[in-house]
mmCIF file of C-alpha atoms in Angstrom:
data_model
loop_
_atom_site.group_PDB
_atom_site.id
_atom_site.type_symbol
_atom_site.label_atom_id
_atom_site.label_comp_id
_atom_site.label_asym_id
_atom_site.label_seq_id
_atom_site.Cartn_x
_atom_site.Cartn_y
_atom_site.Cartn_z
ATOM 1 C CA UNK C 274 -15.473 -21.541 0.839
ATOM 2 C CA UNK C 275 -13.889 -19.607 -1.686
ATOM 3 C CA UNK C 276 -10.153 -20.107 -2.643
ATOM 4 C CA UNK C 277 -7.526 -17.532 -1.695
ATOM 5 C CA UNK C 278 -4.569 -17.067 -4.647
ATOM 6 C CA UNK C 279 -1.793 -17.288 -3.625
ATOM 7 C CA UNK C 280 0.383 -14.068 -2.823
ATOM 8 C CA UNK C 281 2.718 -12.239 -4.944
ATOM 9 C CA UNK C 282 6.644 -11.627 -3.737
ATOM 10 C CA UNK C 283 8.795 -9.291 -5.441
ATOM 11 C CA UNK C 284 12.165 -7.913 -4.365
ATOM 12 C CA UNK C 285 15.764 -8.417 -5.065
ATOM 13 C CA UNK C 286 18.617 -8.451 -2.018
ATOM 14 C CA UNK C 287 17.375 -8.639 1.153
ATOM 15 C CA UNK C 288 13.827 -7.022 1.420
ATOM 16 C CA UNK C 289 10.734 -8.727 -0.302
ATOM 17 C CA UNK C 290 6.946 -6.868 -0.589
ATOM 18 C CA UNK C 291 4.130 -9.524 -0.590
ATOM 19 C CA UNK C 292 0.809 -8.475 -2.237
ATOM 20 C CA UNK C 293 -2.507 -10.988 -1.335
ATOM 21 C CA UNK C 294 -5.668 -10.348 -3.054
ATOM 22 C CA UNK C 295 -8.702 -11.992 -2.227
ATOM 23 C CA UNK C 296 -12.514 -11.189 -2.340
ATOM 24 C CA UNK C 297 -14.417 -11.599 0.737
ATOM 25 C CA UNK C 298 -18.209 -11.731 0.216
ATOM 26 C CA UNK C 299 -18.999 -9.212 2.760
ATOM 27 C CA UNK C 300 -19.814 -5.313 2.263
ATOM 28 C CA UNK C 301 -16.422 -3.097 2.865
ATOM 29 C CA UNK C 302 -18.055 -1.898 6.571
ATOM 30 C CA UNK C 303 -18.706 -5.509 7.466
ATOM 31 C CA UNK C 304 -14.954 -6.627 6.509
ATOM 32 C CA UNK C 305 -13.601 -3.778 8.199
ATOM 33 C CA UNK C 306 -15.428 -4.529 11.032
ATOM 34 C CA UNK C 307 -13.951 -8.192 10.674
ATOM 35 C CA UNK C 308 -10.514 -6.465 10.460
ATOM 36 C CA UNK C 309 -10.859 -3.949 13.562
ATOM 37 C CA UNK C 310 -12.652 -5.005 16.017
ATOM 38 C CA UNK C 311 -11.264 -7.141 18.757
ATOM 39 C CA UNK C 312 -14.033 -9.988 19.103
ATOM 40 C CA UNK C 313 -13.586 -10.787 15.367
ATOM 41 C CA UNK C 314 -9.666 -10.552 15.559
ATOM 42 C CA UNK C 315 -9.684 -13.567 18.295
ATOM 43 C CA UNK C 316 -11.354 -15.100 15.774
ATOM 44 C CA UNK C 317 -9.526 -14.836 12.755
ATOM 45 C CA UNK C 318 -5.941 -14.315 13.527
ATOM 46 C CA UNK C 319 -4.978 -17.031 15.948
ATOM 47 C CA UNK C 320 -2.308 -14.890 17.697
ATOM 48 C CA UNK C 321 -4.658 -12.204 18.981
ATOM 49 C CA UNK C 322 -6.242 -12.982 22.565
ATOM 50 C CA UNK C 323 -7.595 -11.407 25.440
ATOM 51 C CA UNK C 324 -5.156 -8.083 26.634
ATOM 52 C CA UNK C 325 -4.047 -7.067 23.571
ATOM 53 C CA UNK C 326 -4.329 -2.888 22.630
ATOM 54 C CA UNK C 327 -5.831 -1.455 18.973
ATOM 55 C CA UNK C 328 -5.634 2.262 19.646
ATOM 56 C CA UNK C 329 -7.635 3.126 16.374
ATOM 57 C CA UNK C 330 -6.501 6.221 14.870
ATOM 58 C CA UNK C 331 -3.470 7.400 13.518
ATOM 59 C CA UNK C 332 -0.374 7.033 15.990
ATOM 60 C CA UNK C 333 -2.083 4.567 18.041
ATOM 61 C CA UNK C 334 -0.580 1.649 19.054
ATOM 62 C CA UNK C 335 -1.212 -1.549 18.565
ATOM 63 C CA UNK C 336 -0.104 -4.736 20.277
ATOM 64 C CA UNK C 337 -1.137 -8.577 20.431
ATOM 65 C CA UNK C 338 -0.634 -9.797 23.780
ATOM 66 C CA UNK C 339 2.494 -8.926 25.701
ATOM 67 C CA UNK C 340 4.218 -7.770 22.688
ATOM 68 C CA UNK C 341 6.031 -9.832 21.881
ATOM 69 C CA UNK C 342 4.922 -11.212 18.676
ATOM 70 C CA UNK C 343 3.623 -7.377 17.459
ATOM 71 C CA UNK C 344 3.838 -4.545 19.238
ATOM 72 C CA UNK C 345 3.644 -1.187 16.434
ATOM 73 C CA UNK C 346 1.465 1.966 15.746
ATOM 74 C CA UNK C 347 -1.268 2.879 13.263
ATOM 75 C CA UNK C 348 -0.189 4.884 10.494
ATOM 76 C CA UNK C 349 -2.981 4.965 8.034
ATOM 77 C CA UNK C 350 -6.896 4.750 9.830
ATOM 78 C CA UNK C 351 -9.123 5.007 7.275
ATOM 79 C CA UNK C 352 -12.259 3.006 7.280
ATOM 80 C CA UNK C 353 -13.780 1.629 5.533
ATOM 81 C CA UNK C 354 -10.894 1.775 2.974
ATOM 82 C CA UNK C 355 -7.431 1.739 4.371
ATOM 83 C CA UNK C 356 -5.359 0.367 7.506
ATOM 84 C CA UNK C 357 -1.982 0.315 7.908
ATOM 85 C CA UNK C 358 0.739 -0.540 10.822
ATOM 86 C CA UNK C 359 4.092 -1.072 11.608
ATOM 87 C CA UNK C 360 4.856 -4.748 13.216
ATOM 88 C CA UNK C 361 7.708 -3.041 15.638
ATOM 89 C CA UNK C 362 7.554 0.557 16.048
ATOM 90 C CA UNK C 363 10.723 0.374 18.407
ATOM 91 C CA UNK C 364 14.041 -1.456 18.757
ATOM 92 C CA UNK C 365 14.234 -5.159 18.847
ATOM 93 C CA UNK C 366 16.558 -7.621 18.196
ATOM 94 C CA UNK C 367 14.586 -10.008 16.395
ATOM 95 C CA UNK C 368 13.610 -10.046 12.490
ATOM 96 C CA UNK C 369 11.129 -7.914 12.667
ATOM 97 C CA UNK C 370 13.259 -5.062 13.593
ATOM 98 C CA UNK C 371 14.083 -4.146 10.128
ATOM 99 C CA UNK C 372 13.947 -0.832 7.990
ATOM 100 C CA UNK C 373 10.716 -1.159 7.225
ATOM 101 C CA UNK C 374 9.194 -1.941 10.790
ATOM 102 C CA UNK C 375 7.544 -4.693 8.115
ATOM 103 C CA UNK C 376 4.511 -2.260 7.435
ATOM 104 C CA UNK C 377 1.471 -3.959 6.520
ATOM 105 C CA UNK C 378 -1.023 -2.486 4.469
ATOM 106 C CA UNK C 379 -4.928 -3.462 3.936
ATOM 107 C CA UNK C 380 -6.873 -2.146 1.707
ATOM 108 C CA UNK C 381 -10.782 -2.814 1.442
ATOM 109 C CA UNK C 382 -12.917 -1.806 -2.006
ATOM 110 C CA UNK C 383 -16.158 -2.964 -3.325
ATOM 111 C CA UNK C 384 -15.840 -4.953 -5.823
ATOM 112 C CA UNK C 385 -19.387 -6.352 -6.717
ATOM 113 C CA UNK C 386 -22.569 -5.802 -5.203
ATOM 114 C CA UNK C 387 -21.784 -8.607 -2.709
ATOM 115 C CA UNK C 388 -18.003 -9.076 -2.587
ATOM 116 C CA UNK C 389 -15.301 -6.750 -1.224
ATOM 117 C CA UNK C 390 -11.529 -6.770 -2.266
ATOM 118 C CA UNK C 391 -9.080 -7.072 0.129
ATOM 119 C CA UNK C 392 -5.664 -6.561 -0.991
ATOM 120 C CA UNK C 393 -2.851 -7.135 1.542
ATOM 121 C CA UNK C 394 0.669 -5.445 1.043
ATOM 122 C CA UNK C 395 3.341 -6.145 3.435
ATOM 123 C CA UNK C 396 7.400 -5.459 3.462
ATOM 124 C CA UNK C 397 9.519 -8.072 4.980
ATOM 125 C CA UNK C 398 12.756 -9.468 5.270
ATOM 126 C CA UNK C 399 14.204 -11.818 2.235
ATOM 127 C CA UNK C 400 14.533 -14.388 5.329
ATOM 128 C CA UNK C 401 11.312 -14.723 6.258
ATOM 129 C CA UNK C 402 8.884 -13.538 3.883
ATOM 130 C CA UNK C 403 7.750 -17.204 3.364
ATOM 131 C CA UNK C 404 6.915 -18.225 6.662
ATOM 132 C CA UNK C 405 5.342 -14.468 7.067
ATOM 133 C CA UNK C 406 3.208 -15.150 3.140
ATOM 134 C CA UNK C 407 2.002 -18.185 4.623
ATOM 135 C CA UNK C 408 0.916 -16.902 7.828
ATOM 136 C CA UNK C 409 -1.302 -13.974 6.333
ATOM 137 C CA UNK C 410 -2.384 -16.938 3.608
ATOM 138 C CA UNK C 411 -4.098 -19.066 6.102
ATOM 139 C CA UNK C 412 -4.803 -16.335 8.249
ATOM 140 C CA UNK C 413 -6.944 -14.507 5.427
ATOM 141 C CA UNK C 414 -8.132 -18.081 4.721
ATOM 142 C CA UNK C 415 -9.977 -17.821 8.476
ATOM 143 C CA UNK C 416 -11.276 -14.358 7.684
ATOM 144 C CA UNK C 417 -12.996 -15.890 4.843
ATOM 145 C CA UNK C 418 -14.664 -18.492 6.448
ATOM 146 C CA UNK C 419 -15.953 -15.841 9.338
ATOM 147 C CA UNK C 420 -17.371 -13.936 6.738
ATOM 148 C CA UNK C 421 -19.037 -16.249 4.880
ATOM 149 C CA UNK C 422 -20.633 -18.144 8.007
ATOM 150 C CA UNK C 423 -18.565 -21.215 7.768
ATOM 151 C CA UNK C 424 -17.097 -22.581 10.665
ATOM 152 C CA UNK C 425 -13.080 -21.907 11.270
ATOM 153 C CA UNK C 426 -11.122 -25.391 11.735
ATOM 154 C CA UNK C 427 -7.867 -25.028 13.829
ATOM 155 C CA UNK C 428 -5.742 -27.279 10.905
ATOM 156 C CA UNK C 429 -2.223 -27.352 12.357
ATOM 157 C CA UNK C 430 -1.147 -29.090 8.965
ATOM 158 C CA UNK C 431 -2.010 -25.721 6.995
ATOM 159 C CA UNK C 432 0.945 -23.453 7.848
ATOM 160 C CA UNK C 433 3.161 -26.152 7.052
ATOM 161 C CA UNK C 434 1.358 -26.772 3.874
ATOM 162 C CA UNK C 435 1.079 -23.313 2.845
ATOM 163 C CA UNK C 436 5.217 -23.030 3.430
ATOM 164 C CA UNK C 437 5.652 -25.782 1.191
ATOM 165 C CA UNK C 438 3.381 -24.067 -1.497
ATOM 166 C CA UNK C 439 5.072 -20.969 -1.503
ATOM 167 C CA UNK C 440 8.535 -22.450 -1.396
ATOM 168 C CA UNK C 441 8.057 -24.066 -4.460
ATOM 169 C CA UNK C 442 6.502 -20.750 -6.418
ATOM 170 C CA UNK C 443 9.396 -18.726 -4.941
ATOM 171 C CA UNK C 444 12.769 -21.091 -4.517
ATOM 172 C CA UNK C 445 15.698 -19.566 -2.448
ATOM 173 C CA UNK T 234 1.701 5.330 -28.070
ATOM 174 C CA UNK T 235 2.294 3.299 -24.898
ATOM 175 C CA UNK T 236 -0.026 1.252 -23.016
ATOM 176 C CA UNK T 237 -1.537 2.073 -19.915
ATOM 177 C CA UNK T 238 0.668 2.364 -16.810
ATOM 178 C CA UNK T 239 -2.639 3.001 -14.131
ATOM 179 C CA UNK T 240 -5.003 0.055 -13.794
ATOM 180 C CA UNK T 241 -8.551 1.182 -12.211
ATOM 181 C CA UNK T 242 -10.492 -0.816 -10.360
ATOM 182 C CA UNK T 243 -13.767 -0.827 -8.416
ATOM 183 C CA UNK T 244 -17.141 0.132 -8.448
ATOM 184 C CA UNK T 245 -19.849 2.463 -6.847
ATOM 185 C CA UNK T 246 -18.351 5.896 -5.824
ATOM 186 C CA UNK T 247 -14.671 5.168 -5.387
ATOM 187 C CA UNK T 248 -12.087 3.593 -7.284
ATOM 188 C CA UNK T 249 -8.731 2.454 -6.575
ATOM 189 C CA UNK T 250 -5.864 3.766 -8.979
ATOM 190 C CA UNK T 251 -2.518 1.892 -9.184
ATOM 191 C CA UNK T 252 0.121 3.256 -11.487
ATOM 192 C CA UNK T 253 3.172 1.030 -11.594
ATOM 193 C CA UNK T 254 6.334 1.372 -13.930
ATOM 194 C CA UNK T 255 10.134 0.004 -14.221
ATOM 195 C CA UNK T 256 12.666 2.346 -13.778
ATOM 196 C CA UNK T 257 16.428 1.821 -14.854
ATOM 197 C CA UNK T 258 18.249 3.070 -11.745
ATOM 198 C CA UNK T 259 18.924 2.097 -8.200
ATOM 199 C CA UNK T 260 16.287 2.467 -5.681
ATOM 200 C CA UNK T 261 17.654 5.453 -3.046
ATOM 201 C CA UNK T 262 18.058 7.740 -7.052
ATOM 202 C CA UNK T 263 14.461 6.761 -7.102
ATOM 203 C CA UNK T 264 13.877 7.651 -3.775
ATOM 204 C CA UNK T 265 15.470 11.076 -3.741
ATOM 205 C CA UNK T 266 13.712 12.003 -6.612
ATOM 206 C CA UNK T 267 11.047 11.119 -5.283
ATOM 207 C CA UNK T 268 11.281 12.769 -1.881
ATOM 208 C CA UNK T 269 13.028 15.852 -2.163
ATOM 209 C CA UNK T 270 11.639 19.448 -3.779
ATOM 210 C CA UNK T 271 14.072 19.973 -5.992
ATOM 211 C CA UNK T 272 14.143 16.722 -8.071
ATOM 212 C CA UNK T 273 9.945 16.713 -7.748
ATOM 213 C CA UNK T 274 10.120 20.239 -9.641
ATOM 214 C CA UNK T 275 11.795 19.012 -12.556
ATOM 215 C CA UNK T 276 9.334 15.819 -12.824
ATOM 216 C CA UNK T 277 5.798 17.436 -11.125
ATOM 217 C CA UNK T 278 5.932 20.419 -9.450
ATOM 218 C CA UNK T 279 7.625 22.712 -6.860
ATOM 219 C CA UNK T 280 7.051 22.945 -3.424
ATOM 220 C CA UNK T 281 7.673 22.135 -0.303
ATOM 221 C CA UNK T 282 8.207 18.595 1.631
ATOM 222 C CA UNK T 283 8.813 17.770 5.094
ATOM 223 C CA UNK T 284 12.082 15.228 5.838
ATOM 224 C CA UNK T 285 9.236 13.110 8.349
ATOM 225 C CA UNK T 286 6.340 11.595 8.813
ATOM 226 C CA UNK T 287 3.762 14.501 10.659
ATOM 227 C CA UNK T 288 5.459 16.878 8.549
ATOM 228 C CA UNK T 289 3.968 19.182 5.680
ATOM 229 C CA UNK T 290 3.581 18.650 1.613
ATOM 230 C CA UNK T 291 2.669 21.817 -0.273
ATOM 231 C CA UNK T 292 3.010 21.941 -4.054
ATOM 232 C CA UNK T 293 2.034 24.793 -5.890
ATOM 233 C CA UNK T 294 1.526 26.934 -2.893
ATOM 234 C CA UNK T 295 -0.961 24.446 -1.892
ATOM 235 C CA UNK T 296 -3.086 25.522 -5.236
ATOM 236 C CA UNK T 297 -2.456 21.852 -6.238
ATOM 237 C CA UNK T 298 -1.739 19.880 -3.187
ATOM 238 C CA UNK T 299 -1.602 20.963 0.643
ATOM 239 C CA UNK T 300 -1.030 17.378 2.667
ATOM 240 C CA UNK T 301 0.602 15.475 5.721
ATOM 241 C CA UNK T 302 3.136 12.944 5.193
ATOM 242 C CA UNK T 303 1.736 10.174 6.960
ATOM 243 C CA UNK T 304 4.870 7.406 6.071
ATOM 244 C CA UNK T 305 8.363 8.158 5.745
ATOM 245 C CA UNK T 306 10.081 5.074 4.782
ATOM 246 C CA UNK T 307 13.340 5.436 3.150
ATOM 247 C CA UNK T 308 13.503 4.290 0.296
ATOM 248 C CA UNK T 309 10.743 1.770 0.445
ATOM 249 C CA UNK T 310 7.405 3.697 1.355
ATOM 250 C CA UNK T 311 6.139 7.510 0.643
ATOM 251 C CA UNK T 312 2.676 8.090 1.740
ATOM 252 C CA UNK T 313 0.826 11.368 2.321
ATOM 253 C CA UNK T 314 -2.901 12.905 2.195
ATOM 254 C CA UNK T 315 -3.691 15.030 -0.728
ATOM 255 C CA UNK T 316 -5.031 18.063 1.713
ATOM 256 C CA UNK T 317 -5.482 18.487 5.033
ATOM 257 C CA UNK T 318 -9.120 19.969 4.684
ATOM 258 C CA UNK T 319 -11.609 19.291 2.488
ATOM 259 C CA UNK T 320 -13.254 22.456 2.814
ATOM 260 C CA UNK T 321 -9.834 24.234 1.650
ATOM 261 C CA UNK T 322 -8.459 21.908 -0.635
ATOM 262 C CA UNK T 323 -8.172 23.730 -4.171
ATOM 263 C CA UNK T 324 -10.029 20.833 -6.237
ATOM 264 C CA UNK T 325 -11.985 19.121 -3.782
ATOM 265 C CA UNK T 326 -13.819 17.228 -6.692
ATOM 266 C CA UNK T 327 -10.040 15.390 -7.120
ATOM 267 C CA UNK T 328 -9.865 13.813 -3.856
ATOM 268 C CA UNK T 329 -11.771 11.029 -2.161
ATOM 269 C CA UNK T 330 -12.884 12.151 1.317
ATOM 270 C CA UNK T 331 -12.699 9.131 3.107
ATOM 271 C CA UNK T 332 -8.886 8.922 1.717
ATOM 272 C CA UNK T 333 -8.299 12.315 2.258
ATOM 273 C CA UNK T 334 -6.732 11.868 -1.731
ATOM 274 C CA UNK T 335 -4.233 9.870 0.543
ATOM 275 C CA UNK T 336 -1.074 8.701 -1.829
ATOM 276 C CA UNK T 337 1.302 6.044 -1.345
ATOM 277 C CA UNK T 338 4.242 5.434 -3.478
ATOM 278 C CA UNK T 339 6.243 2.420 -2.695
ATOM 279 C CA UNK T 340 9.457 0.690 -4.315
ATOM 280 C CA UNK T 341 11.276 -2.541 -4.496
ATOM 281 C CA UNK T 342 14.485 -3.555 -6.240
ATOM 282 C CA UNK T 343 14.211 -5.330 -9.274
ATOM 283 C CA UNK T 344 18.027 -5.470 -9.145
ATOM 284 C CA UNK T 345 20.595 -2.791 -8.067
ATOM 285 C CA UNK T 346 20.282 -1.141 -11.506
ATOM 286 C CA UNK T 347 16.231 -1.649 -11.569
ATOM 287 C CA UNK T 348 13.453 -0.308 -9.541
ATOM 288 C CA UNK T 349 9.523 -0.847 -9.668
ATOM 289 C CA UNK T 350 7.720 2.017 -8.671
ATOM 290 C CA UNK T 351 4.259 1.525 -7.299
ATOM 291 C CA UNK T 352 1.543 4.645 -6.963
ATOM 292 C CA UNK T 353 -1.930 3.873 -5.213
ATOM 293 C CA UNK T 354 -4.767 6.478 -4.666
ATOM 294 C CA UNK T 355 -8.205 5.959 -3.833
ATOM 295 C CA UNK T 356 -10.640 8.819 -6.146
ATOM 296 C CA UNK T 357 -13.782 9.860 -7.068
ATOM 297 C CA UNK T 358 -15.126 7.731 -9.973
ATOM 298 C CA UNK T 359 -16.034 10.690 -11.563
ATOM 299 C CA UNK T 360 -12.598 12.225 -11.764
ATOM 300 C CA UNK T 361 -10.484 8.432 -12.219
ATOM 301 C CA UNK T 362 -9.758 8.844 -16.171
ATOM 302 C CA UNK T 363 -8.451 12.175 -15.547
ATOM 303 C CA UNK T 364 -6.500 11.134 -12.392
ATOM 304 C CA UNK T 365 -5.505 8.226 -14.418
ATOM 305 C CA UNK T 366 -4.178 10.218 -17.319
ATOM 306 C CA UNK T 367 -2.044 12.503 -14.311
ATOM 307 C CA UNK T 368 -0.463 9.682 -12.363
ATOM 308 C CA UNK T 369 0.349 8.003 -15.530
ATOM 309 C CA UNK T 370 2.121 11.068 -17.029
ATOM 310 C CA UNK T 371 3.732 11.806 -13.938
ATOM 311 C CA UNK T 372 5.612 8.656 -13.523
ATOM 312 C CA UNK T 373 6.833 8.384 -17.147
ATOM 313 C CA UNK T 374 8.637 11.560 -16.223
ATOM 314 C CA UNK T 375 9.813 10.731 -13.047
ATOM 315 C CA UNK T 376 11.169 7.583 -15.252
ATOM 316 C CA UNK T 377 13.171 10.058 -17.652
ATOM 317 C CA UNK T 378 14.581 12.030 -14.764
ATOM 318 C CA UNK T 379 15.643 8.818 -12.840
ATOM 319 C CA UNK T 380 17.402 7.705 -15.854
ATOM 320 C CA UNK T 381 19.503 10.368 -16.855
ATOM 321 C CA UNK T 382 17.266 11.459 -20.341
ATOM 322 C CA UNK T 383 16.057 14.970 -20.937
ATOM 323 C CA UNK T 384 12.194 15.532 -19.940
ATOM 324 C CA UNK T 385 10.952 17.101 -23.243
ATOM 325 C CA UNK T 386 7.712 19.449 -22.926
ATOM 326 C CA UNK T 387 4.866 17.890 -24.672
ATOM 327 C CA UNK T 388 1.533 20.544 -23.834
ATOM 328 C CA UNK T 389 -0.634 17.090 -26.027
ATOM 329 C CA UNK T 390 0.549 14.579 -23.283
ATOM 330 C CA UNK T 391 -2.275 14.599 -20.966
ATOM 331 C CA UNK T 392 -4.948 15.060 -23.172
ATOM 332 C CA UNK T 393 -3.787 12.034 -25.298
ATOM 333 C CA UNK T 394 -3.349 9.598 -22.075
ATOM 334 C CA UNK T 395 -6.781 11.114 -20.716
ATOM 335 C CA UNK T 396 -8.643 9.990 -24.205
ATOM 336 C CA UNK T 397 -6.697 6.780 -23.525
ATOM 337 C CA UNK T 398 -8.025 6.123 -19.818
ATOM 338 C CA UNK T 399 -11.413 7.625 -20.967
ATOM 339 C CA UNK T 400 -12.132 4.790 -23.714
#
């Protein structure tokens, strides 16, 4: 499989923006496909599962299970190029209610004949912008291996691994 | 003669623009400068911008830009479509129809006193130099105006930075 670099955090006080870049060797429809659709989002991103909502235009909401880990709305739908979301779009009183809702961005551009570049931009809080790097890190690590027709190993070492990793390129 | 400020990258039909630059002042100066008519006539244009996301962005009477704002963010995240239609957009052969020309500025404190300022756009490949050349003039004098200097009228600017981006 190919390697994923690791992300990029920049930021001062208490909000970071994380930037991953990776090429997936897919053309941009078939990794926005990978992205959007529901089937290959159970397999990719371990949190989505049966019941959860991806209204897909702009203002739609979007919501992984009950809610409780991400319940926001589209903001940008436009395949095969752009998506973007908030995590929250209403109160909470956990960490991700925050100024910037933690808005993730994914962006999708050809990049060779045979790869496409994925670039991943996210706001978070200083607190947990680790945890939340390493998360989309081995998450994007799984859309990867669906794209390139290798099989996705549940590793529960990997999180804790990637944590470590980005601890050390971004001490406290 | 500085360096570039806009990296371009892709291939085929589309490529993605980012223009990126450090600016000496705190991030909301930034921001309001950014966000509000009457600082965005001294550095781009006048016009008109909505206070929300939904609402309207017309510089130029819409001869140069007639869009949505799509993401309000204060003072992190500006993002808005370049027209609303194609068909009535002024210079369609600027904008990327997919993208609808969509912009997004975004910012992040380098420090209280420091700000990096972040422009992506998706364009045509045959109009990226040009675009280039813009986005890159654009922010070096949103730059001066964020840091208190004078913006001085240079009519060479954009042809020199367009020569640059076209080599």
């Amino acid at each position: 499989m190919s390697t994923t670099s690791l992300a990029v955090i920049e930021g001062h006080g208490d909000v970071r923006r994380l930037t991953l870049s990776v090429d997936l060797r897919a053309a941009p429809s078939a990794a926005w496909s990978a992205l959007t659709t529901l089937d290959s989002l159970q397999i990719w991103w371990p949190d989505w599962e049966p019941g959860g909502v991806f209204d897909q235009r702009e203002g739609g909401r979007i919501v992984i299970g009950d809610g409780t880990w991400l319940d926001g709305q589209v903001k940008v739908w436009t395949p095969p190029h752009l998506l973007e979301f908030t995590w929250r779009d209403h109160s909470s009183e956990n960490w991700f209610e925050h100024k910037t809702r933690s808005l993730a961005r994914f962006e999708l551009l050809a990049s060779s004949a045979q790869t496409t570049n994925l670039r991943l931009t996210q706001f978070a809080p200083a607190d947990s912008v680790i945890g939340g790097t390493a998360g989309w890190h081995s998450f994007v690590e799984r859309l990867q291996r669906l794209l390139e027709g290798e099989p996705i190993i549940d590793d529960p070492d990997r999180f804790d691994e990637l944590v470590r990793l980005y601890s050390r390129e971004y001490p406290t | 003669m500085t360096g570039k400020l806009t990296q371009v990258r892709g291939i085929g039909p589309v490529r993605r623009l980012q223009t990126q630059i450090e600016i000496q002042a705190p991030i909301d100066t930034v921001w309001e400068s950014l966000t509000q008519a009457e600082h965005v006539a001294q550095w781009w244009t006048r016009g008109e911008i909505g206070a929300t996301a939904g609402d309207a962005i017309v510089l130029d009477d819409g001869e140069s830009l007639r869009g949505t704002i799509l993401v309000m963010m204060k003072p992190y995240v500006f993002e808005f479509t370049w027209h609303v239609s194609l068909e009535h957009a002024a210079h369609p052969e600027w904008i990327e129809p997919v993208t609808r020309g969509l912009v997004r500025f975004d910012m992040i404190e380098l420090g209280r006193e420091a700000t990096l300022l972040t422009m992506v756009q998706f364009a045509p490949a045959t109009s990226a130099a040009g675009a280039s050349a813009g986005w890159h003039e654009l922010v070096e004098r949103l730059q001066i105006l964020c840091e208190g200097r004078d913006i001085e009228p240079s009519a060479d600017r954009f042809e020199e930075l367009k020569a640059l981006y076209s080599e």
